Coordinates of C-alpha atoms in Angstrom, one line a residue:
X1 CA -58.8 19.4 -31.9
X2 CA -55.0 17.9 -32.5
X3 CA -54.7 14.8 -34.3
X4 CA -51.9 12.9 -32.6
X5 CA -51.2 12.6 -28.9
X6 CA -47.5 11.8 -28.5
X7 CA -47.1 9.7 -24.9
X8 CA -43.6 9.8 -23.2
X9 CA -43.3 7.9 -20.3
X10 CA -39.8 8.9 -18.3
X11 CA -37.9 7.9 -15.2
X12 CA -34.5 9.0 -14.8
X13 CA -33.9 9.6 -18.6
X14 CA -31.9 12.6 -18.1
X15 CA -29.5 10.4 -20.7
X16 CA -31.6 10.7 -23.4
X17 CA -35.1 12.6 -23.0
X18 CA -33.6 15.8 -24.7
X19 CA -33.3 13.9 -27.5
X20 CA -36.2 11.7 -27.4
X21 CA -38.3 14.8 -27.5
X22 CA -36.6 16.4 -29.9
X23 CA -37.3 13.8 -32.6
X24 CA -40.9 14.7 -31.9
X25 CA -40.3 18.5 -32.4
X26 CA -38.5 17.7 -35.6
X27 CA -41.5 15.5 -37.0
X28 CA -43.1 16.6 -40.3
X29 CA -46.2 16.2 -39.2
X30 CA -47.1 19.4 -37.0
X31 CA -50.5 18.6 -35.5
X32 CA -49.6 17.2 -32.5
X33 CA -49.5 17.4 -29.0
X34 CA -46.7 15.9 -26.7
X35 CA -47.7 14.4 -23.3
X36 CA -44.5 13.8 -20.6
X37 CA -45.1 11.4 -17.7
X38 CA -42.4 11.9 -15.3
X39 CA -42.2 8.5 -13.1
X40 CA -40.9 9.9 -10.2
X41 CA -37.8 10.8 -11.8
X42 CA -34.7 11.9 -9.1
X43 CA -32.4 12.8 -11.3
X44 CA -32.2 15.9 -13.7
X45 CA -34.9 14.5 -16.5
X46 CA -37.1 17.6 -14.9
X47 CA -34.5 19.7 -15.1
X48 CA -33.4 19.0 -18.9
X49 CA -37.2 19.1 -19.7
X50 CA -37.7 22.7 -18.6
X51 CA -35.3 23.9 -21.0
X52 CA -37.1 22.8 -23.9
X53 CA -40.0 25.5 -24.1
X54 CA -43.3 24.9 -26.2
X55 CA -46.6 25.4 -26.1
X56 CA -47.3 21.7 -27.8
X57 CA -45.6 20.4 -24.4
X58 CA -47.5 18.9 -21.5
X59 CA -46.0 17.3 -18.7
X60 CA -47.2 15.7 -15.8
X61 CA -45.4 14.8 -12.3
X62 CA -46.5 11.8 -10.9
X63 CA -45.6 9.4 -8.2
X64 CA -43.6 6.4 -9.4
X65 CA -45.9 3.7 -11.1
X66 CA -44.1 2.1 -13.9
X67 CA -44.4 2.0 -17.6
X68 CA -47.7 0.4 -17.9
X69 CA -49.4 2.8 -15.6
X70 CA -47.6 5.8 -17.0
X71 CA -48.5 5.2 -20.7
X72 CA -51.9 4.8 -19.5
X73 CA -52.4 8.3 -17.2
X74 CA -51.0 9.4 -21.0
X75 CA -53.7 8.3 -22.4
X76 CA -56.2 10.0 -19.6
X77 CA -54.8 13.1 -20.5
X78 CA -54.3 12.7 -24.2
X79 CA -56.6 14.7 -26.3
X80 CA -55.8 13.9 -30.0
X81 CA -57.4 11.7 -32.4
X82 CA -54.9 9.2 -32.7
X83 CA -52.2 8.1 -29.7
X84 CA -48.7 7.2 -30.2
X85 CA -46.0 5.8 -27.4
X86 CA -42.7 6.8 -27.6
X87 CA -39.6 5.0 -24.9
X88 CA -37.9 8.1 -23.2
X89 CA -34.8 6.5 -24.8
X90 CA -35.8 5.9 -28.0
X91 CA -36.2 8.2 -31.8
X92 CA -38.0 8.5 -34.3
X93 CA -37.2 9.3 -38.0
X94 CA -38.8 12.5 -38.8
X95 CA -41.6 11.4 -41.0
X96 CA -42.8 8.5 -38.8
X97 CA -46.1 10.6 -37.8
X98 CA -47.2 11.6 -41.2
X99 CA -46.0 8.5 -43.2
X100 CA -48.5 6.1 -40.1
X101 CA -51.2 9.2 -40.2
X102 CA -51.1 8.7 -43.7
X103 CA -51.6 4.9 -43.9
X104 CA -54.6 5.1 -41.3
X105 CA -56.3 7.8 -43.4
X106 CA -55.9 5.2 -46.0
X107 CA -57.3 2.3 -44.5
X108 CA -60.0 3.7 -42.1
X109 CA -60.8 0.1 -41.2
X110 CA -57.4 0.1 -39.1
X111 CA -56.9 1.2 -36.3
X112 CA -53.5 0.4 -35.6
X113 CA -50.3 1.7 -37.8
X114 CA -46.8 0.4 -37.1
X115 CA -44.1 0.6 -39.0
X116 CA -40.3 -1.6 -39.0
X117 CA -37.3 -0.9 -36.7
X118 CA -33.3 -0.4 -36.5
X119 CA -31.6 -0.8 -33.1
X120 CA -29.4 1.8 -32.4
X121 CA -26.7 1.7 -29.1
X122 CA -26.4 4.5 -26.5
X123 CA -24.1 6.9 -28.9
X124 CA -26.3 6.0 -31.5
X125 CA -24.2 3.6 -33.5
X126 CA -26.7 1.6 -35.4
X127 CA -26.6 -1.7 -34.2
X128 CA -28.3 -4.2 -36.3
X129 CA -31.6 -4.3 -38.2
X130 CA -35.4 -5.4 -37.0
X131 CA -37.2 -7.7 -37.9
X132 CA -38.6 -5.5 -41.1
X133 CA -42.1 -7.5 -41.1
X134 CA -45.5 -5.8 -42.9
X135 CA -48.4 -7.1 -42.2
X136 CA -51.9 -5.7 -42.8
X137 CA -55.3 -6.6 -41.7
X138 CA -56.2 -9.6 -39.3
X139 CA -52.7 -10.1 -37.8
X140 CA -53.0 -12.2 -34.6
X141 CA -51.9 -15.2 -36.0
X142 CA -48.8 -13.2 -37.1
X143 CA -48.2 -11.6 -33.8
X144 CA -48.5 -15.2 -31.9
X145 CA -45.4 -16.4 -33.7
X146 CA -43.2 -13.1 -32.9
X147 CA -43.9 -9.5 -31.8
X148 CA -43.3 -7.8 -35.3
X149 CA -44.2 -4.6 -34.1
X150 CA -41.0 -5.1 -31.6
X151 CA -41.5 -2.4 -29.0
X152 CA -43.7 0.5 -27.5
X153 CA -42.5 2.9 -29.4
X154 CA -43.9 2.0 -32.9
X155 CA -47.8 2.5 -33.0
X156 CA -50.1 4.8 -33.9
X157 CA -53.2 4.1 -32.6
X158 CA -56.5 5.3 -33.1
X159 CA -57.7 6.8 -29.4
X160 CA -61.2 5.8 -29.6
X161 CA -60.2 1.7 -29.3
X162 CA -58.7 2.2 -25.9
X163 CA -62.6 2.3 -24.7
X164 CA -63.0 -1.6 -26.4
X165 CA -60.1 -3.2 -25.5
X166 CA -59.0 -1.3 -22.3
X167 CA -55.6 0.3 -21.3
X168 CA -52.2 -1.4 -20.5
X169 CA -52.0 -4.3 -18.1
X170 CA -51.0 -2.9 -15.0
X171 CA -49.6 -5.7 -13.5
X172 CA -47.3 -6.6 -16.2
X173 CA -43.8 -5.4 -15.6
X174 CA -42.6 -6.3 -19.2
X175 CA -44.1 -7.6 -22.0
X176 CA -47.5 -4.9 -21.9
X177 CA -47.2 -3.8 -25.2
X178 CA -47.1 -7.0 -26.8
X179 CA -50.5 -8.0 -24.5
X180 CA -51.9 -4.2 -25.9
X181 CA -51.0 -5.6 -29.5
X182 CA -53.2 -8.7 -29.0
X183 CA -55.9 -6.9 -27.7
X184 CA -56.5 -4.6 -30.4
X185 CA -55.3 -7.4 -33.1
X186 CA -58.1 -9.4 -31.7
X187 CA -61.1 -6.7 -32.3
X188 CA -59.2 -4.4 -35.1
X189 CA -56.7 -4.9 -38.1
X190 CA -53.6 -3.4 -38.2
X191 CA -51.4 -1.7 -41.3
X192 CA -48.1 -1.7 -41.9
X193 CA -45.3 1.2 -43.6
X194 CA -42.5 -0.9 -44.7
X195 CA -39.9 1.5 -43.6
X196 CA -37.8 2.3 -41.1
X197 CA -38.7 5.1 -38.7
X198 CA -38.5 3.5 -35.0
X199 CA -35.0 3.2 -33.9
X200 CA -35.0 1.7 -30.6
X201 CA -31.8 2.2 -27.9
X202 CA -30.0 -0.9 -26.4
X203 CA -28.2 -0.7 -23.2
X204 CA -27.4 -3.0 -20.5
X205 CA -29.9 -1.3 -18.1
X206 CA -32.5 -1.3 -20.4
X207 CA -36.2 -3.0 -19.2
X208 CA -35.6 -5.6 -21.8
X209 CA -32.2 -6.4 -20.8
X210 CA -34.0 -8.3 -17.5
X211 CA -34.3 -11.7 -19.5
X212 CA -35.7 -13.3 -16.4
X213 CA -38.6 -11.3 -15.7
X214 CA -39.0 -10.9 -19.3
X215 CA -39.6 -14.8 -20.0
X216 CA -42.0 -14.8 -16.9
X217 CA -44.4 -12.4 -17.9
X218 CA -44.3 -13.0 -21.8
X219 CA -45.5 -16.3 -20.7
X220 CA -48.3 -14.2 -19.4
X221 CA -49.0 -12.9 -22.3
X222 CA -48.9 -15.8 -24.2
X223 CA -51.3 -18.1 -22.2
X224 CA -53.6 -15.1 -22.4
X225 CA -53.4 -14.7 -26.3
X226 CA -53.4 -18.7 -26.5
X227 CA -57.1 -18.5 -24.4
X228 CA -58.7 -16.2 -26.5
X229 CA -58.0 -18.5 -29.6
X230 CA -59.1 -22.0 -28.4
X231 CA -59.1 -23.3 -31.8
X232 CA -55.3 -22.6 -31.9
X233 CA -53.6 -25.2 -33.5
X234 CA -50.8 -26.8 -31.3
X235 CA -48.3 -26.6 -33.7
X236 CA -48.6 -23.1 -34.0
X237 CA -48.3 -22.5 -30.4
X238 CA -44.8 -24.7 -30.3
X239 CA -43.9 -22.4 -32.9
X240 CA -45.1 -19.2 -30.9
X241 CA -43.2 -20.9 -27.7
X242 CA -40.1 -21.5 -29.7
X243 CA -39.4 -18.4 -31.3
X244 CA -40.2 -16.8 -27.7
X245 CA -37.5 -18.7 -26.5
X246 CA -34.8 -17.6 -29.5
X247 CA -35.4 -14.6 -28.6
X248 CA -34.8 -14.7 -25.0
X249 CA -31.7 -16.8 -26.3
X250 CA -30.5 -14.0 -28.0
X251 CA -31.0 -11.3 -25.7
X252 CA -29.3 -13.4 -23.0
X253 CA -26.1 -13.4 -24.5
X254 CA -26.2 -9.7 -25.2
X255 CA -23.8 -7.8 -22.7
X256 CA -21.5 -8.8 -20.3
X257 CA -20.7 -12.6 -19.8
X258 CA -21.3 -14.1 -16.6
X259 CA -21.9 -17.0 -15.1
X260 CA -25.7 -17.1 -13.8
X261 CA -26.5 -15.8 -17.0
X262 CA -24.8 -19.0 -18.9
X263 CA -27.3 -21.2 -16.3
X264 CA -30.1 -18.9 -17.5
X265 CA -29.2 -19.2 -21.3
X266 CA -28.9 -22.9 -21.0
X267 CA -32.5 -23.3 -19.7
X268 CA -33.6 -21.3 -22.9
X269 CA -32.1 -23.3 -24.5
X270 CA -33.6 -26.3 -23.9
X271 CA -36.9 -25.0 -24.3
X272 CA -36.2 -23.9 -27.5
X273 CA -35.1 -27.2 -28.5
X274 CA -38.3 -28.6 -26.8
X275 CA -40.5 -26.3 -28.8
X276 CA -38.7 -25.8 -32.2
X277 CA -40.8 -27.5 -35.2
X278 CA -37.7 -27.2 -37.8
X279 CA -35.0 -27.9 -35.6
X280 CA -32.5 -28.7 -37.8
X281 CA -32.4 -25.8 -39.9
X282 CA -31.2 -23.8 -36.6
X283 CA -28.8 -26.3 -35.5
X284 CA -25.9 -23.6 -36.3
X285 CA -27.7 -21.0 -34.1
X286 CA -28.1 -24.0 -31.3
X287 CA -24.5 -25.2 -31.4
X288 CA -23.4 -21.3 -31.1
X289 CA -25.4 -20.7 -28.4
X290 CA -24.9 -23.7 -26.5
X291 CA -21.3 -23.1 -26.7
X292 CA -21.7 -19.2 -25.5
X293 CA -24.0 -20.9 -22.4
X294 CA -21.2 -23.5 -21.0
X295 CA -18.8 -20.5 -21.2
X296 CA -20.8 -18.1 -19.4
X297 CA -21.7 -21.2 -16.8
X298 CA -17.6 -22.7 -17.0
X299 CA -15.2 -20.0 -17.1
X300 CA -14.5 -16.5 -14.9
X301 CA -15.0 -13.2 -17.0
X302 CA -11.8 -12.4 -18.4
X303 CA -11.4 -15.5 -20.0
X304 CA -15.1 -16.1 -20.8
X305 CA -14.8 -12.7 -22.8
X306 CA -11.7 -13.6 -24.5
X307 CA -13.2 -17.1 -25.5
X308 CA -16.8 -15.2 -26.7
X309 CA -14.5 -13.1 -29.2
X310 CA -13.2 -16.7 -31.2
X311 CA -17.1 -18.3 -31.2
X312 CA -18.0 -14.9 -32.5
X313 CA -15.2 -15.0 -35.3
X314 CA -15.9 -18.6 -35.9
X315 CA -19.5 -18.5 -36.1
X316 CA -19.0 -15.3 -38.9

């Protein structure tokens, strides 16, 4: 039987799949099986993929569903031990299989191995670093204040838990890794590789470029983690709310300036003011992004862009 199920879900990747899958080909780890979901893709990402020829290499056309459905009809067809997501956009370093494999045949009592990430931009520039967080063992407490694990692309996940806690929410557009992370943190513990071997792709198309949607249904998944903890102490959820909102905050301003996004920004803001414990020890980060909000909101583009570049420069 193979070990490790590799999951690609893809729609109109033809960017980056080649790629994408050949960071799995290259892994060290050689007992593995990769699993393709094709969205519905109508561009060449069928195309590209029939080029790359081995026998490890399932893939599946399928009507368009989204990601949540997709990573789950992986997982209906995956026939390894252990299952691992990977973004059609996104790499992996080329020990991340057998450095996780490893830690899970260490602590049998895991069932979830994750390790830190490095964002990385569409030629592959490295952008900036992750959060770098290990954690082992009961880590829902953890994952309320911020989503350490950082994307879908990380895990390594033993198969067998997906008949406890259940597959990917279906009718989350954005956030459903996170709510898979709570569900297995809830039953399972998790351990951690403190290295770097997820290096996840930014672009202004990207899912979690739609800040909007995004703060909708992580709100979701919040008031769902929040329920299944009633003994949650408020403090912790204000600080679970506030760093939501940071990070919305920071997202927001990534990109192109305009003005509907400086309203948006400005309403994260304020409720990450309204929720922040420690306010004062942000107030830098507040007064920078305040400032980048009544820009976006005040000025037209060319001149909003021009006055980004001197906040940016002064806040360095």
């Amino acid at each position: 039987m193979t070990l490790i199920s590799v999951i690609i879900p893809v729609y109109n990747g033809e960017k980056t799949i080649k790629e994408t899958i050949l960071s799995v080909l290259n892994q060290t780890f050689k007992d593995w099986e990769l699993i393709i979901i094709n969205d519905g893709s109508t561009d060449s990402t069928m195309e590209i993929i029939a080029q790359i020829q081995n026998s490890r290499i399932r893939v599946f056309n399928c009507e368009n569903a989204g990601l949540a459905k997709s990573r789950n009809r992986g997982i209906d067809h995956a026939q390894g031990e252990f299952i691992s997501f990977l973004d059609s956009d996104d790499l992996w370093t080329t020990d991340k299989l057998e450095t996780q494999f490893q830690a899970l045949k260490k602590h049998p009592e895991a069932a979830v191995a994750y390790s830190w990430t490095d964002y990385i931009d569409q030629s592959n520039q490295f952008l900036h670093s992750g959060r770098h967080i290990t954690k082992h063992g009961n880590v829902y407490s953890e994952l309320l204040v911020c989503n350490f694990l950082e994307n879908g692309s990380n895990a390594l996940i033993r198969k067998q838990v997906f008949a406890h806690v259940g597959q990917f929410d279906t009718s989350l557009t954005a956030g459903e890794d996170w709510d898979m992370w709570f569900r297995l943190a809830a039953v399972y513990p998790f351990v951690g590789v403190p290295a770097v071997q997820v290096l996840y792709r930014v672009s202004a198309t990207s899912m979690s470029a739609k800040i909007k949607n995004q703060e909708k249904e992580c709100l979701k998944v919040l008031k769902n983690a929040f329920q299944k903890v009633p003994e949650l102490s408020p403090s912790l959820k204000k600080k679970s709310l506030a760093n939501l909102y940071k990070y919305l905050m920071c997202k927001s301003i990534e990109g192109e300036p305009n003005q509907a996004k400086g309203r948006h920004t400005l309403g994260l803001l304020w409720n990450y003011i309204r929720y922040e414990p420690e306010l004062r020890s942000n107030f830098k980060l507040i007064l920078v992004i305040g400032a980048k909000s009544m820009v976006m909101s005040t000025f037209p583009l060319p001149q909003s862009q021009v006055l980004f570049q001197r906040l940016k420069a002064w806040a360095n």
